[in-house]
Amino acid sequence: MIIVMKPGATKEQVQHVIDLVHDFGLKDHPIYGTDRTVIACIGDKRTVDKGAIENAPMVDRIVPILAPYKMASTEVKRTRTQIEIGPERFPIGGKRIGVIAGPCAVESRDQILRIAEAVRAAGCVGLRGGAYKPRTSPYSFQGMREEGLEILAEAREASGLAIVTEVISVQTVDVVAQFADVLQVGARNMQHYPLLEAVGKTNKPVLLKRGISSRIEEWLLAAEYIINAGNPHVILCERGIRTFEDYVRNTLPLSSVPELNDKTHLPVLVDPSHGTGHAFMVPAMSRAAVAAGADGLLVECHNDPEHATSDGAQSITPKTLAELLPVLRRIAQAIGRDL
Ligand code: PEP
Ligand code: MN
């Protein structure tokens, strides 16, 4: 439920209500707006004496939160959440659209430093690259791991880009968080609840990809796990879902972007690389994602896609990336945003 305070409620009056909420065994999440304060209360409502709360000074009303995901819902917070990433604190979720690009996997120091330079020059805000790779086959390249993280950190120093890299296990959350600016939780791990709780205990923004066959409600409940563990900095990333269709690697449902913008205040990115599986489709789906209202893109970009250790077929070249960003900028401007 949400307790809506009257405009002008003092700090002490808000604290009094928070104390009452605790007395009833609920967790409080106050949200201080410009006009009024609301207190979202999470927990078992059966023990709550609503009358007692309603009678407290300066309480306006109590309204139920209908969505099963509470803190992620626009019912609790109507203003869009902005999440600052990287050394330059670029805000994802604001007026400006942010593009994060880079290879699927960190393959070598030379590769990452070279791509980072191109990604920065194109006008992107973040560098992606997996140091720990969740591969379908145990015989495929599993990533450079800690060495890969060190290379990414060096690329951040050189470029100023935010480093986005995947964390695939609870045991490696600390080491990844030590090097990365944004912790990516991949599609395969969207429902790995102990991992969601572990990244929820860090202070790093989390990029949460949609599970390969997850519904939006399940995805937002996964985001809720992270927020409930103490980390409100969750960025959602639509990366396509598995359907019967096989001309694409995944089907990229761009209608999830307006749906998410309606149901959650969290920023939404689109990954047109995993969302299609084909490099030639990436520019068109990137343009469409920006037009649909995405806050940014996560794009795979490789200087030598033919020799990539993973996902070469869906990786665009630095040249294509450089040509794409000015086009995206024009689309952003046409819908009142910028890039
Ligand atoms: C990736 O970003 O390289 C990746 C493994 O993506 P996903 O989790 O969406 O499959
Ligand atoms: Mn990939």
mmCIF file of C-alpha atoms and ligand atoms in Angstrom:
data_model
loop_
_atom_site.group_PDB
_atom_site.id
_atom_site.type_symbol
_atom_site.label_atom_id
_atom_site.label_comp_id
_atom_site.label_asym_id
_atom_site.label_seq_id
_atom_site.Cartn_x
_atom_site.Cartn_y
_atom_site.Cartn_z
ATOM 1 C CA MET A 1 0.000 0.000 0.000
ATOM 2 C CA ILE A 2 0.983 3.638 -0.402
ATOM 3 C CA ILE A 3 0.473 6.226 2.301
ATOM 4 C CA VAL A 4 0.014 9.633 0.714
ATOM 5 C CA MET A 5 0.933 12.526 3.013
ATOM 6 C CA LYS A 6 -0.776 15.910 2.692
ATOM 7 C CA PRO A 7 1.292 18.699 1.084
ATOM 8 C CA GLY A 8 3.312 20.481 3.758
ATOM 9 C CA ALA A 9 3.772 17.467 6.056
ATOM 10 C CA THR A 10 6.873 18.010 8.182
ATOM 11 C CA LYS A 11 9.825 15.611 8.475
ATOM 12 C CA GLU A 12 8.684 14.692 11.983
ATOM 13 C CA GLN A 13 5.162 13.901 10.789
ATOM 14 C CA VAL A 14 6.540 11.688 8.014
ATOM 15 C CA GLN A 15 8.850 9.962 10.511
ATOM 16 C CA HIS A 16 5.908 9.369 12.858
ATOM 17 C CA VAL A 17 4.088 7.516 10.057
ATOM 18 C CA ILE A 18 7.235 5.533 9.191
ATOM 19 C CA ASP A 19 7.504 4.476 12.853
ATOM 20 C CA LEU A 20 3.870 3.332 12.768
ATOM 21 C CA VAL A 21 4.546 1.336 9.597
ATOM 22 C CA HIS A 22 7.470 -0.385 11.343
ATOM 23 C CA ASP A 23 5.260 -1.149 14.352
ATOM 24 C CA PHE A 24 3.000 -3.101 11.980
ATOM 25 C CA GLY A 25 5.984 -5.062 10.660
ATOM 26 C CA LEU A 26 6.149 -3.443 7.213
ATOM 27 C CA LYS A 27 9.174 -2.151 5.311
ATOM 28 C CA ASP A 28 8.999 1.528 4.345
ATOM 29 C CA HIS A 29 10.240 3.215 1.182
ATOM 30 C CA PRO A 30 9.561 6.959 1.461
ATOM 31 C CA ILE A 31 9.589 8.939 -1.773
ATOM 32 C CA TYR A 32 10.043 12.666 -1.315
ATOM 33 C CA GLY A 33 8.331 14.523 -4.183
ATOM 34 C CA THR A 34 8.376 18.255 -4.847
ATOM 35 C CA ASP A 35 4.743 18.565 -3.800
ATOM 36 C CA ARG A 36 4.205 15.793 -1.281
ATOM 37 C CA THR A 37 5.748 12.749 0.298
ATOM 38 C CA VAL A 38 4.424 9.245 -0.230
ATOM 39 C CA ILE A 39 5.470 6.206 1.765
ATOM 40 C CA ALA A 40 5.331 2.895 -0.028
ATOM 41 C CA CYS A 41 4.878 0.066 2.469
ATOM 42 C CA ILE A 42 5.874 -3.442 1.566
ATOM 43 C CA GLY A 43 5.039 -6.568 3.541
ATOM 44 C CA ASP A 44 2.143 -8.546 4.963
ATOM 45 C CA LYS A 45 -0.763 -6.107 5.213
ATOM 46 C CA ARG A 46 -2.951 -8.406 7.325
ATOM 47 C CA THR A 47 -1.398 -7.192 10.562
ATOM 48 C CA VAL A 48 -1.921 -3.520 9.713
ATOM 49 C CA ASP A 49 -4.472 -1.281 11.429
ATOM 50 C CA LYS A 50 -5.162 1.057 8.523
ATOM 51 C CA GLY A 51 -7.391 3.280 10.677
ATOM 52 C CA ALA A 52 -4.490 4.042 13.006
ATOM 53 C CA ILE A 53 -2.330 5.164 10.091
ATOM 54 C CA GLU A 54 -5.131 7.139 8.465
ATOM 55 C CA ASN A 55 -5.639 9.041 11.733
ATOM 56 C CA ALA A 56 -2.000 10.067 12.037
ATOM 57 C CA PRO A 57 -1.373 13.798 11.529
ATOM 58 C CA MET A 58 -1.076 14.971 7.905
ATOM 59 C CA VAL A 59 -1.927 11.576 6.345
ATOM 60 C CA ASP A 60 -4.092 12.231 3.302
ATOM 61 C CA ARG A 61 -5.066 8.707 2.248
ATOM 62 C CA ILE A 62 -3.963 5.103 1.851
ATOM 63 C CA VAL A 63 -4.100 3.492 -1.575
ATOM 64 C CA PRO A 64 -3.319 -0.107 -2.485
ATOM 65 C CA ILE A 65 -0.497 -0.925 -4.931
ATOM 66 C CA LEU A 66 -2.199 -3.174 -7.454
ATOM 67 C CA ALA A 67 0.891 -4.275 -9.399
ATOM 68 C CA PRO A 68 2.680 -7.310 -7.918
ATOM 69 C CA TYR A 69 5.976 -5.498 -8.462
ATOM 70 C CA LYS A 70 5.735 -2.627 -6.003
ATOM 71 C CA MET A 71 8.830 -0.427 -5.991
ATOM 72 C CA ALA A 72 9.338 -0.771 -9.749
ATOM 73 C CA SER A 73 5.784 0.370 -10.437
ATOM 74 C CA THR A 74 4.612 3.760 -11.684
ATOM 75 C CA GLU A 75 1.863 3.443 -9.053
ATOM 76 C CA VAL A 76 4.515 4.167 -6.419
ATOM 77 C CA LYS A 77 6.679 6.606 -8.395
ATOM 78 C CA ARG A 78 5.435 8.561 -11.365
ATOM 79 C CA THR A 79 8.613 10.481 -12.189
ATOM 80 C CA ARG A 80 11.124 8.670 -14.438
ATOM 81 C CA THR A 81 14.174 7.268 -12.689
ATOM 82 C CA GLN A 82 17.518 8.514 -13.956
ATOM 83 C CA ILE A 83 20.582 6.403 -13.295
ATOM 84 C CA GLU A 84 24.027 7.937 -13.654
ATOM 85 C CA ILE A 85 26.664 5.654 -15.117
ATOM 86 C CA GLY A 86 30.426 5.790 -15.477
ATOM 87 C CA PRO A 87 33.103 8.312 -14.565
ATOM 88 C CA GLU A 88 31.247 11.068 -16.413
ATOM 89 C CA ARG A 89 27.966 10.217 -14.653
ATOM 90 C CA PHE A 90 25.896 10.068 -17.820
ATOM 91 C CA PRO A 91 22.217 9.910 -16.818
ATOM 92 C CA ILE A 92 20.334 6.983 -18.373
ATOM 93 C CA GLY A 93 16.599 7.645 -18.347
ATOM 94 C CA GLY A 94 16.687 11.387 -18.899
ATOM 95 C CA LYS A 95 16.087 13.448 -22.028
ATOM 96 C CA ARG A 96 19.303 12.222 -23.632
ATOM 97 C CA ILE A 97 19.462 8.786 -25.141
ATOM 98 C CA GLY A 98 22.593 6.778 -24.280
ATOM 99 C CA VAL A 99 24.220 4.237 -26.558
ATOM 100 C CA ILE A 100 26.428 1.523 -25.059
ATOM 101 C CA ALA A 101 28.464 -0.451 -27.585
ATOM 102 C CA GLY A 102 31.283 -2.970 -27.708
ATOM 103 C CA PRO A 103 32.069 -6.576 -28.451
ATOM 104 C CA CYS A 104 30.160 -9.520 -27.062
ATOM 105 C CA ALA A 105 33.277 -10.672 -25.216
ATOM 106 C CA VAL A 106 36.576 -9.179 -24.120
ATOM 107 C CA GLU A 107 39.080 -10.975 -26.353
ATOM 108 C CA SER A 108 42.321 -9.036 -25.902
ATOM 109 C CA ARG A 109 43.695 -5.772 -24.554
ATOM 110 C CA ASP A 110 44.429 -4.479 -28.032
ATOM 111 C CA GLN A 111 40.895 -5.281 -29.228
ATOM 112 C CA ILE A 112 39.189 -3.543 -26.300
ATOM 113 C CA LEU A 113 41.324 -0.411 -26.371
ATOM 114 C CA ARG A 114 40.811 -0.110 -30.127
ATOM 115 C CA ILE A 115 37.046 -0.591 -29.952
ATOM 116 C CA ALA A 116 36.734 1.722 -26.926
ATOM 117 C CA GLU A 117 38.305 4.513 -28.924
ATOM 118 C CA ALA A 118 35.919 3.977 -31.838
ATOM 119 C CA VAL A 119 32.899 3.683 -29.532
ATOM 120 C CA ARG A 120 33.821 6.954 -27.823
ATOM 121 C CA ALA A 121 34.466 8.727 -31.123
ATOM 122 C CA ALA A 122 31.050 7.636 -32.411
ATOM 123 C CA GLY A 123 29.385 9.412 -29.470
ATOM 124 C CA CYS A 124 28.494 6.481 -27.221
ATOM 125 C CA VAL A 125 28.415 6.738 -23.421
ATOM 126 C CA GLY A 126 29.321 3.187 -22.465
ATOM 127 C CA LEU A 127 31.540 0.275 -23.454
ATOM 128 C CA ARG A 128 30.133 -3.239 -23.222
ATOM 129 C CA GLY A 129 32.127 -6.473 -23.200
ATOM 130 C CA GLY A 130 31.733 -9.740 -21.334
ATOM 131 C CA ALA A 131 34.638 -10.935 -19.213
ATOM 132 C CA TYR A 132 32.554 -13.807 -17.862
ATOM 133 C CA LYS A 133 30.511 -15.328 -20.680
ATOM 134 C CA PRO A 134 27.441 -17.519 -20.144
ATOM 135 C CA ARG A 135 27.829 -19.846 -23.138
ATOM 136 C CA THR A 136 25.285 -22.368 -24.346
ATOM 137 C CA SER A 137 28.048 -24.942 -24.840
ATOM 138 C CA PRO A 138 30.593 -25.717 -22.097
ATOM 139 C CA TYR A 139 33.198 -26.124 -24.867
ATOM 140 C CA SER A 140 32.816 -22.535 -26.138
ATOM 141 C CA PHE A 141 35.104 -19.669 -25.041
ATOM 142 C CA GLN A 142 34.076 -18.783 -21.469
ATOM 143 C CA GLY A 143 35.650 -15.328 -21.286
ATOM 144 C CA MET A 144 38.920 -13.795 -20.062
ATOM 145 C CA ARG A 145 37.444 -13.416 -16.575
ATOM 146 C CA GLU A 146 39.503 -11.303 -14.139
ATOM 147 C CA GLU A 147 42.076 -10.415 -16.770
ATOM 148 C CA GLY A 148 39.193 -9.206 -18.949
ATOM 149 C CA LEU A 149 37.923 -7.001 -16.121
ATOM 150 C CA GLU A 150 41.344 -5.385 -15.789
ATOM 151 C CA ILE A 151 41.402 -4.641 -19.511
ATOM 152 C CA LEU A 152 37.940 -3.066 -19.300
ATOM 153 C CA ALA A 153 39.064 -0.860 -16.412
ATOM 154 C CA GLU A 154 42.049 0.273 -18.476
ATOM 155 C CA ALA A 155 39.689 1.119 -21.360
ATOM 156 C CA ARG A 156 37.589 3.231 -18.985
ATOM 157 C CA GLU A 157 40.667 5.182 -17.941
ATOM 158 C CA ALA A 158 41.600 5.770 -21.568
ATOM 159 C CA SER A 159 38.137 6.616 -22.895
ATOM 160 C CA GLY A 160 35.963 7.922 -20.040
ATOM 161 C CA LEU A 161 33.269 5.432 -21.072
ATOM 162 C CA ALA A 162 31.108 3.599 -18.521
ATOM 163 C CA ILE A 163 32.004 -0.095 -18.360
ATOM 164 C CA VAL A 164 29.072 -2.503 -18.681
ATOM 165 C CA THR A 165 29.947 -6.149 -18.093
ATOM 166 C CA GLU A 166 28.117 -9.281 -17.119
ATOM 167 C CA VAL A 167 28.088 -11.028 -13.771
ATOM 168 C CA ILE A 168 27.084 -14.680 -13.983
ATOM 169 C CA SER A 169 27.528 -15.973 -10.441
ATOM 170 C CA VAL A 170 27.017 -14.890 -6.855
ATOM 171 C CA GLN A 171 30.687 -15.693 -6.096
ATOM 172 C CA THR A 172 31.982 -13.200 -8.676
ATOM 173 C CA VAL A 173 29.680 -10.251 -7.859
ATOM 174 C CA ASP A 174 32.323 -8.576 -5.672
ATOM 175 C CA VAL A 175 35.150 -8.819 -8.184
ATOM 176 C CA VAL A 176 32.965 -7.650 -11.095
ATOM 177 C CA ALA A 177 31.604 -4.761 -8.998
ATOM 178 C CA GLN A 178 35.161 -3.730 -8.162
ATOM 179 C CA PHE A 179 35.925 -3.108 -11.866
ATOM 180 C CA ALA A 180 32.594 -2.398 -13.590
ATOM 181 C CA ASP A 181 30.372 0.681 -13.629
ATOM 182 C CA VAL A 182 27.244 -1.288 -14.520
ATOM 183 C CA LEU A 183 26.584 -4.945 -13.633
ATOM 184 C CA GLN A 184 24.820 -6.770 -16.434
ATOM 185 C CA VAL A 185 22.530 -9.637 -15.442
ATOM 186 C CA GLY A 186 21.976 -11.642 -18.602
ATOM 187 C CA ALA A 187 18.861 -13.225 -20.028
ATOM 188 C CA ARG A 188 19.834 -16.661 -18.729
ATOM 189 C CA ASN A 189 20.088 -15.321 -15.186
ATOM 190 C CA MET A 190 17.006 -13.107 -15.035
ATOM 191 C CA GLN A 191 15.390 -15.539 -12.624
ATOM 192 C CA HIS A 192 18.558 -16.429 -10.716
ATOM 193 C CA TYR A 193 17.145 -14.999 -7.499
ATOM 194 C CA PRO A 194 20.249 -15.324 -5.287
ATOM 195 C CA LEU A 195 22.204 -13.442 -7.986
ATOM 196 C CA LEU A 196 19.522 -10.729 -8.146
ATOM 197 C CA GLU A 197 19.766 -10.333 -4.368
ATOM 198 C CA ALA A 198 23.559 -10.253 -4.512
ATOM 199 C CA VAL A 199 23.667 -7.446 -7.112
ATOM 200 C CA GLY A 200 20.928 -5.765 -5.081
ATOM 201 C CA LYS A 201 23.360 -5.539 -2.174
ATOM 202 C CA THR A 202 25.963 -3.639 -4.233
ATOM 203 C CA ASN A 203 25.882 0.071 -4.967
ATOM 204 C CA LYS A 204 26.440 -0.381 -8.717
ATOM 205 C CA PRO A 205 23.697 0.173 -11.316
ATOM 206 C CA VAL A 206 22.339 -3.107 -12.662
ATOM 207 C CA LEU A 207 21.411 -3.714 -16.284
ATOM 208 C CA LEU A 208 18.759 -6.431 -16.160
ATOM 209 C CA LYS A 209 18.068 -8.202 -19.427
ATOM 210 C CA ARG A 210 14.712 -9.796 -20.157
ATOM 211 C CA GLY A 211 14.711 -13.592 -19.787
ATOM 212 C CA ILE A 212 14.543 -15.515 -23.017
ATOM 213 C CA SER A 213 10.930 -16.575 -22.401
ATOM 214 C CA SER A 214 9.904 -14.276 -19.581
ATOM 215 C CA ARG A 215 6.764 -12.211 -19.463
ATOM 216 C CA ILE A 216 7.039 -8.503 -18.611
ATOM 217 C CA GLU A 217 5.511 -9.111 -15.194
ATOM 218 C CA GLU A 218 8.157 -11.728 -14.360
ATOM 219 C CA TRP A 219 10.860 -9.368 -15.587
ATOM 220 C CA LEU A 220 9.598 -6.512 -13.404
ATOM 221 C CA LEU A 221 9.405 -8.881 -10.436
ATOM 222 C CA ALA A 222 13.068 -9.727 -11.086
ATOM 223 C CA ALA A 223 13.807 -5.971 -10.974
ATOM 224 C CA GLU A 224 11.811 -5.858 -7.728
ATOM 225 C CA TYR A 225 14.185 -8.436 -6.183
ATOM 226 C CA ILE A 226 17.118 -6.108 -6.826
ATOM 227 C CA ILE A 227 15.313 -3.035 -5.508
ATOM 228 C CA ASN A 228 14.020 -4.921 -2.481
ATOM 229 C CA ALA A 229 17.576 -6.001 -1.654
ATOM 230 C CA GLY A 230 18.506 -2.311 -1.404
ATOM 231 C CA ASN A 231 19.597 -1.240 -4.893
ATOM 232 C CA PRO A 232 17.096 1.001 -6.715
ATOM 233 C CA HIS A 233 19.419 1.550 -9.701
ATOM 234 C CA VAL A 234 17.976 -0.927 -12.182
ATOM 235 C CA ILE A 235 18.083 -0.421 -15.946
ATOM 236 C CA LEU A 236 15.919 -2.807 -17.983
ATOM 237 C CA CYS A 237 17.126 -4.150 -21.326
ATOM 238 C CA GLU A 238 14.819 -5.714 -23.906
ATOM 239 C CA ARG A 239 16.900 -8.274 -25.809
ATOM 240 C CA GLY A 240 14.213 -10.256 -27.587
ATOM 241 C CA ILE A 241 12.349 -13.426 -26.720
ATOM 242 C CA ARG A 242 12.227 -16.932 -28.130
ATOM 243 C CA THR A 243 9.322 -17.579 -30.477
ATOM 244 C CA PHE A 244 8.524 -20.076 -33.252
ATOM 245 C CA GLU A 245 10.090 -17.684 -35.757
ATOM 246 C CA ASP A 246 13.565 -18.610 -36.968
ATOM 247 C CA TYR A 247 14.657 -15.987 -39.482
ATOM 248 C CA VAL A 248 15.953 -14.126 -36.419
ATOM 249 C CA ARG A 249 17.879 -15.355 -33.379
ATOM 250 C CA ASN A 250 15.200 -13.833 -31.132
ATOM 251 C CA THR A 251 12.028 -11.904 -31.826
ATOM 252 C CA LEU A 252 12.464 -8.296 -30.695
ATOM 253 C CA PRO A 253 9.127 -7.020 -29.346
ATOM 254 C CA LEU A 254 9.491 -3.261 -29.418
ATOM 255 C CA SER A 255 5.972 -2.849 -28.043
ATOM 256 C CA SER A 256 7.523 -3.760 -24.686
ATOM 257 C CA VAL A 257 9.102 -0.284 -24.663
ATOM 258 C CA PRO A 258 5.835 1.728 -24.412
ATOM 259 C CA GLU A 259 4.406 -0.954 -22.114
ATOM 260 C CA LEU A 260 7.366 -0.660 -19.743
ATOM 261 C CA ASN A 261 7.280 3.130 -19.942
ATOM 262 C CA ASP A 262 3.678 2.912 -18.760
ATOM 263 C CA LYS A 263 4.165 0.321 -16.010
ATOM 264 C CA THR A 264 7.575 1.244 -14.572
ATOM 265 C CA HIS A 265 9.643 4.342 -13.919
ATOM 266 C CA LEU A 266 12.882 2.427 -14.561
ATOM 267 C CA PRO A 267 14.943 3.271 -17.677
ATOM 268 C CA VAL A 268 14.589 0.939 -20.653
ATOM 269 C CA LEU A 269 17.302 -0.003 -23.143
ATOM 270 C CA VAL A 270 16.974 -2.147 -26.252
ATOM 271 C CA ASP A 271 19.574 -4.655 -27.469
ATOM 272 C CA PRO A 272 19.075 -4.946 -31.250
ATOM 273 C CA SER A 273 22.020 -7.361 -31.564
ATOM 274 C CA HIS A 274 20.700 -10.280 -29.497
ATOM 275 C CA GLY A 275 17.227 -9.095 -30.516
ATOM 276 C CA THR A 276 17.868 -10.045 -34.144
ATOM 277 C CA GLY A 277 21.084 -12.069 -34.426
ATOM 278 C CA HIS A 278 21.966 -10.354 -37.714
ATOM 279 C CA ALA A 279 24.225 -7.330 -38.094
ATOM 280 C CA PHE A 280 22.345 -6.067 -41.159
ATOM 281 C CA MET A 281 19.154 -5.705 -39.076
ATOM 282 C CA VAL A 282 20.793 -3.795 -36.229
ATOM 283 C CA PRO A 283 20.638 -0.243 -37.678
ATOM 284 C CA ALA A 284 16.922 -0.544 -38.567
ATOM 285 C CA MET A 285 15.954 -1.958 -35.167
ATOM 286 C CA SER A 286 18.092 0.663 -33.415
ATOM 287 C CA ARG A 287 16.219 3.405 -35.249
ATOM 288 C CA ALA A 288 12.897 1.798 -34.375
ATOM 289 C CA ALA A 289 13.856 1.393 -30.700
ATOM 290 C CA VAL A 290 14.697 5.085 -30.356
ATOM 291 C CA ALA A 291 11.459 6.040 -32.113
ATOM 292 C CA ALA A 292 9.521 3.727 -29.759
ATOM 293 C CA GLY A 293 10.799 5.603 -26.703
ATOM 294 C CA ALA A 294 13.790 3.591 -25.492
ATOM 295 C CA ASP A 295 16.213 5.429 -23.200
ATOM 296 C CA GLY A 296 19.178 3.889 -24.947
ATOM 297 C CA LEU A 297 20.698 0.958 -26.787
ATOM 298 C CA LEU A 298 23.078 -1.877 -25.982
ATOM 299 C CA VAL A 299 24.785 -2.764 -29.261
ATOM 300 C CA GLU A 300 27.436 -5.328 -30.148
ATOM 301 C CA CYS A 301 30.257 -3.789 -32.158
ATOM 302 C CA HIS A 302 33.426 -5.584 -33.255
ATOM 303 C CA ASN A 303 36.404 -4.419 -35.332
ATOM 304 C CA ASP A 304 36.700 -7.876 -36.927
ATOM 305 C CA PRO A 305 33.288 -9.587 -36.659
ATOM 306 C CA GLU A 306 34.360 -12.535 -38.813
ATOM 307 C CA HIS A 307 36.918 -13.558 -36.211
ATOM 308 C CA ALA A 308 34.920 -12.717 -33.080
ATOM 309 C CA THR A 309 34.964 -15.414 -30.379
ATOM 310 C CA SER A 310 31.222 -14.956 -29.908
ATOM 311 C CA ASP A 311 28.293 -13.265 -31.638
ATOM 312 C CA GLY A 312 30.228 -12.024 -34.679
ATOM 313 C CA ALA A 313 27.195 -12.436 -36.938
ATOM 314 C CA GLN A 314 25.231 -9.862 -34.972
ATOM 315 C CA SER A 315 28.085 -7.405 -34.370
ATOM 316 C CA ILE A 316 28.211 -4.212 -36.391
ATOM 317 C CA THR A 317 31.542 -2.631 -37.300
ATOM 318 C CA PRO A 318 32.819 0.651 -35.830
ATOM 319 C CA LYS A 319 32.142 2.243 -39.232
ATOM 320 C CA THR A 320 28.447 1.244 -39.155
ATOM 321 C CA LEU A 321 28.220 2.477 -35.556
ATOM 322 C CA ALA A 322 29.702 5.847 -36.526
ATOM 323 C CA GLU A 323 27.174 6.175 -39.356
ATOM 324 C CA LEU A 324 24.271 5.103 -37.142
ATOM 325 C CA LEU A 325 24.575 7.605 -34.300
ATOM 326 C CA PRO A 326 23.869 10.784 -36.318
ATOM 327 C CA VAL A 327 20.727 9.115 -37.709
ATOM 328 C CA LEU A 328 19.602 8.131 -34.200
ATOM 329 C CA ARG A 329 20.244 11.695 -33.077
ATOM 330 C CA ARG A 330 17.867 13.033 -35.723
ATOM 331 C CA ILE A 331 15.170 10.554 -34.660
ATOM 332 C CA ALA A 332 15.712 11.480 -31.008
ATOM 333 C CA GLN A 333 15.331 15.160 -31.827
ATOM 334 C CA ALA A 334 12.148 14.489 -33.807
ATOM 335 C CA ILE A 335 10.532 13.055 -30.641
ATOM 336 C CA GLY A 336 11.758 15.791 -28.304
ATOM 337 C CA ARG A 337 14.843 14.000 -27.024
ATOM 338 C CA ASP A 338 18.550 14.197 -27.750
ATOM 339 C CA LEU A 339 21.559 11.956 -28.144
HETATM 340 C C1 PEP B 1 25.406 -10.547 -24.074
HETATM 341 O O1 PEP B 1 25.026 -9.391 -23.839
HETATM 342 O O2 PEP B 1 26.437 -10.809 -24.711
HETATM 343 C C2 PEP B 1 24.519 -11.663 -23.664
HETATM 344 C C3 PEP B 1 25.017 -12.851 -23.279
HETATM 345 O O3 PEP B 1 23.238 -11.350 -23.762
HETATM 346 P P1 PEP B 1 21.884 -12.110 -23.315
HETATM 347 O O4 PEP B 1 21.993 -12.321 -21.841
HETATM 348 O O5 PEP B 1 20.801 -11.120 -23.686
HETATM 349 O O6 PEP B 1 21.798 -13.372 -24.104
HETATM 350 MN MN MN B 2 26.593 -11.489 -27.059
#
